[in-house]
PDB file of C-alpha atoms in Angstrom:
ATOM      1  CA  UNK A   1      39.205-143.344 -90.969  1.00  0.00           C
ATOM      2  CA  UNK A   2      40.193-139.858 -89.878  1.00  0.00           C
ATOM      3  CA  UNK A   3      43.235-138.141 -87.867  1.00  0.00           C
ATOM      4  CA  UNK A   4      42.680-135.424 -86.125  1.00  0.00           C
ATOM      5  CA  UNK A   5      45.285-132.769 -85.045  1.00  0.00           C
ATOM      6  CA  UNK A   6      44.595-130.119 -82.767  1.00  0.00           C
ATOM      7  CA  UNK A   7      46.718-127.133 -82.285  1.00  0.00           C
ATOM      8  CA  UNK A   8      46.429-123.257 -80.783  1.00  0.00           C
ATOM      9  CA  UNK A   9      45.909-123.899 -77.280  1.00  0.00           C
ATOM     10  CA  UNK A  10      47.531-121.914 -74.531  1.00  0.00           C
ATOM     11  CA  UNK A  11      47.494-119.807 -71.390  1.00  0.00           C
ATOM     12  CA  UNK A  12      45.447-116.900 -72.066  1.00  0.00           C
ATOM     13  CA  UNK A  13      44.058-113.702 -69.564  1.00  0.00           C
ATOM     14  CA  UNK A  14      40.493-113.769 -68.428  1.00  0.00           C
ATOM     15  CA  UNK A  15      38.553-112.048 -71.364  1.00  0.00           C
ATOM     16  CA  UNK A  16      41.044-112.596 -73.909  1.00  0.00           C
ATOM     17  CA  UNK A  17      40.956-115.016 -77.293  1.00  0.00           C
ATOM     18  CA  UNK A  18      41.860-117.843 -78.434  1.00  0.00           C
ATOM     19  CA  UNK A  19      41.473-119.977 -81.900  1.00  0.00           C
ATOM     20  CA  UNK A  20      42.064-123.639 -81.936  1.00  0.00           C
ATOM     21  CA  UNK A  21      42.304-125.349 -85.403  1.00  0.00           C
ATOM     22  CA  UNK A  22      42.381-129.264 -86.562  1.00  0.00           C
ATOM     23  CA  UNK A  23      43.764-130.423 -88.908  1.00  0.00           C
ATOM     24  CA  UNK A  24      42.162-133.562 -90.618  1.00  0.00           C
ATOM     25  CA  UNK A  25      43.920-136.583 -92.991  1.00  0.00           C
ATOM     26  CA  UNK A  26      42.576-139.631 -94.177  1.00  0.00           C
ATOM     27  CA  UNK A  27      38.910-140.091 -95.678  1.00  0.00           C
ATOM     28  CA  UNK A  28      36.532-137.734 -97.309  1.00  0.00           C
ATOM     29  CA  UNK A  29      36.407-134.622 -94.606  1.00  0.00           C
ATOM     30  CA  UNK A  30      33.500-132.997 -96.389  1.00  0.00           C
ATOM     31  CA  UNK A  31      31.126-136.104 -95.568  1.00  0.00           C
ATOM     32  CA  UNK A  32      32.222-135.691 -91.459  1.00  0.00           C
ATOM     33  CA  UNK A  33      30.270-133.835 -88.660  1.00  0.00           C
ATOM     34  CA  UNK A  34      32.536-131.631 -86.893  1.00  0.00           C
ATOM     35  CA  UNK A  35      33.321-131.123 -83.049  1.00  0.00           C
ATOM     36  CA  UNK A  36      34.527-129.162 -80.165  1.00  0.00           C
ATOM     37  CA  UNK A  37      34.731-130.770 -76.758  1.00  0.00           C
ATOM     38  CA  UNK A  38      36.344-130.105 -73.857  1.00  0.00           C
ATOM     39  CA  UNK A  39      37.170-131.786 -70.500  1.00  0.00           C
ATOM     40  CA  UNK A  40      38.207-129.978 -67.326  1.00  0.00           C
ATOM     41  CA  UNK A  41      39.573-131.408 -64.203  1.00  0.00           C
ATOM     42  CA  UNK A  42      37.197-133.604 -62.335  1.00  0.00           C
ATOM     43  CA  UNK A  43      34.349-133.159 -64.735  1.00  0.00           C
ATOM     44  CA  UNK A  44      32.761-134.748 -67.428  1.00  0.00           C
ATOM     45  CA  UNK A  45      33.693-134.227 -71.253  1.00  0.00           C
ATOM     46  CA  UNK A  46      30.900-131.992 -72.402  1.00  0.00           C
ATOM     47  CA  UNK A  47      30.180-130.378 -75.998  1.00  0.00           C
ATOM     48  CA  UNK A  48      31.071-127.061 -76.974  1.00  0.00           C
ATOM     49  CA  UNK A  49      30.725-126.889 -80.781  1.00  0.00           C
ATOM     50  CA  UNK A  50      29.470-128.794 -84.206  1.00  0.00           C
ATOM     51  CA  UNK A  51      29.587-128.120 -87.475  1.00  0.00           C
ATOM     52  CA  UNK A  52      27.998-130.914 -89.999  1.00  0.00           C
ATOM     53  CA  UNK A  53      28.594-131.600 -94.021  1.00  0.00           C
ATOM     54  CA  UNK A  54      25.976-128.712 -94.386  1.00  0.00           C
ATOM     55  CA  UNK A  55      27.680-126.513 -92.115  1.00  0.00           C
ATOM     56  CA  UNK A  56      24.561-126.054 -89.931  1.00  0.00           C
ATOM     57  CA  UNK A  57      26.451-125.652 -86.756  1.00  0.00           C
ATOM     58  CA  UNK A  58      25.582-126.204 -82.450  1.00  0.00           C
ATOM     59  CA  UNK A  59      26.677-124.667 -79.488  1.00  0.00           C
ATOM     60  CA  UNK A  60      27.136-125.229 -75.534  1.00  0.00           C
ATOM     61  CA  UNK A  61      24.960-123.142 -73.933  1.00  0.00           C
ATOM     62  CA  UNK A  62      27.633-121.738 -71.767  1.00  0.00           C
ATOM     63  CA  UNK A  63      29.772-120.930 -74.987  1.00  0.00           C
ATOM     64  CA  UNK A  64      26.871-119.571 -76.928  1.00  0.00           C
ATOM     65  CA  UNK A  65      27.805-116.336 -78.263  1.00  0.00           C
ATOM     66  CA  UNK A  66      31.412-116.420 -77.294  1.00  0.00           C
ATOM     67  CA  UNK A  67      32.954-119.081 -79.546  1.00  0.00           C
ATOM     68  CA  UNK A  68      32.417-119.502 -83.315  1.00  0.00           C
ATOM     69  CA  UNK A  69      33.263-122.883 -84.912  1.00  0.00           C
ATOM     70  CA  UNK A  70      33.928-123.146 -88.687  1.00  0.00           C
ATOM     71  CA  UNK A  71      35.462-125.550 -91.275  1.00  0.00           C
ATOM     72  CA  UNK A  72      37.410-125.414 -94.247  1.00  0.00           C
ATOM     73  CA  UNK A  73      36.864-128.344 -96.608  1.00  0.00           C
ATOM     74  CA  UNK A  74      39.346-127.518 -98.875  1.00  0.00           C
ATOM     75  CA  UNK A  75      41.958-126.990 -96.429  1.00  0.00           C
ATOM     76  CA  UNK A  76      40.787-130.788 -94.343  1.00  0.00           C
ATOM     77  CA  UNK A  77      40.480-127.768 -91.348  1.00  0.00           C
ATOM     78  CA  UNK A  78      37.946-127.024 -88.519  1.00  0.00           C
ATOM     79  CA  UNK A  79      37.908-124.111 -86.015  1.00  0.00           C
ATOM     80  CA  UNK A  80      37.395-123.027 -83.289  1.00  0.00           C
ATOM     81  CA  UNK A  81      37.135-118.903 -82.498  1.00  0.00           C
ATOM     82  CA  UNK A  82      37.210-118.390 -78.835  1.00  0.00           C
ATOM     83  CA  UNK A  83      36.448-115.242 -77.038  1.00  0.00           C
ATOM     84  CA  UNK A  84      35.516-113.550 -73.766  1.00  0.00           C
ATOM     85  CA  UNK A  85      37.455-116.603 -72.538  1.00  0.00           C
ATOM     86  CA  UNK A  86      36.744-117.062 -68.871  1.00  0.00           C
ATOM     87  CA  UNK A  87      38.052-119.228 -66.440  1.00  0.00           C
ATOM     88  CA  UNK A  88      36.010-121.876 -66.556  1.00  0.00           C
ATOM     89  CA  UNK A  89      36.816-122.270 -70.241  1.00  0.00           C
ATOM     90  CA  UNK A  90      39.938-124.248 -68.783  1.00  0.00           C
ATOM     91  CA  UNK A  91      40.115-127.702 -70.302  1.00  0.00           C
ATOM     92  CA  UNK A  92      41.957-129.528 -72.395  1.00  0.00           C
ATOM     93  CA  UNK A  93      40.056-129.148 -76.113  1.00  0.00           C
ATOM     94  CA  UNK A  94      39.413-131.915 -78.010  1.00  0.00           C
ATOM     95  CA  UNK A  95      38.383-132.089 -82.182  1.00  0.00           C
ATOM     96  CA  UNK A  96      36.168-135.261 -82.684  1.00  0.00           C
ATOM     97  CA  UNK A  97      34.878-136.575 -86.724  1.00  0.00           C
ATOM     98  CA  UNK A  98      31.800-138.228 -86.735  1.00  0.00           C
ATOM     99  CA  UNK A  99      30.639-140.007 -90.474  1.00  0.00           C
ATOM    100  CA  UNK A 100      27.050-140.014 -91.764  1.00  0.00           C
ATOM    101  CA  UNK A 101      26.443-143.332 -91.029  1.00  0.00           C
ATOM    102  CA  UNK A 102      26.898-142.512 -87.167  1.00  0.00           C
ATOM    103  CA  UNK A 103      25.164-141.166 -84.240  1.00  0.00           C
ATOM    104  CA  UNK A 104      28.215-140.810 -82.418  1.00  0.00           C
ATOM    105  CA  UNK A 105      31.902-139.314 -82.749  1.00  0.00           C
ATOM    106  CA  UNK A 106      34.245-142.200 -83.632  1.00  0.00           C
ATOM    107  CA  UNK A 107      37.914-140.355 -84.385  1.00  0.00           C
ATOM    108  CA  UNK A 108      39.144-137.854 -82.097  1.00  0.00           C
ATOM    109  CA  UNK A 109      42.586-136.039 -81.643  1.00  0.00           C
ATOM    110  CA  UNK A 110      45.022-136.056 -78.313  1.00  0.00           C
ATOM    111  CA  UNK A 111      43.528-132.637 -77.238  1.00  0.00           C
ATOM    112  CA  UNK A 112      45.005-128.999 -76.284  1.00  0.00           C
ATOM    113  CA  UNK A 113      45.154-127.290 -73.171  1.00  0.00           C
ATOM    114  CA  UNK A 114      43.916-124.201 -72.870  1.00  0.00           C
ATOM    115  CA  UNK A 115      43.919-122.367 -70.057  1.00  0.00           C
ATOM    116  CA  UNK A 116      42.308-119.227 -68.593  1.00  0.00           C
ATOM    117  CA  UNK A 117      43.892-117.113 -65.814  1.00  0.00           C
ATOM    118  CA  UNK A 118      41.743-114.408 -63.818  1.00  0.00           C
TER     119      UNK A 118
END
């Protein structure tokens, strides 16, 4: 099992930056996929970032470019580089582990808001 804390979130202008970080605890970090979702108001959660054991990493198309995610092994931290922030980057953030063995993200932290004024 893994726990997941996320912290960094915020109210930030339109066009400024943000980095979120997790911090992971429990099993073997280095043999977890990665991610970045997010959830806004009335919408679905959608994907915004991965990063696997081999650090290939994946990317929302409407973050593509903007945000850089990256992990830290050592440290049992992933992040999450944020700019050009825009509006509808508002969402509360969540960090999600998924193990080899899985096609799908099991563990995932209670999320930070972060929010983008205009």
């Amino acid at each position: 099992q893994v726990q997941l804390v996320e912290s960094g979130g915020g109210l930030v202008q339109s066009g400024g930056s943000l980095r979120l970080s997790c911090a992971a605890s429990g099993d073997t970090f280095s043999l977890y996929a990665m991610g970045w979702f997010r959830q806004a108001p009335g919408k679905e959660r959608e994907s915004v970032a991965t990063i696997d054991w081999n650090r290939n990493t994946g990317y929302g198309a409407t973050v593509k470019g903007r945000f850089t995610i990256a992990r830290d092994n050592a440290k049992m931290m992933v992040y999450l580089q944020m700019n050009s922030l825009r509006p509808e980057d508002t969402a509360v953030y969540y960090c999600a582990a998924r193990p080899r063995s899985s096609l799908t993200y099991r563990y995932w932290g209670q999320g930070t808001q972060v929010t983008v004024s205009s």
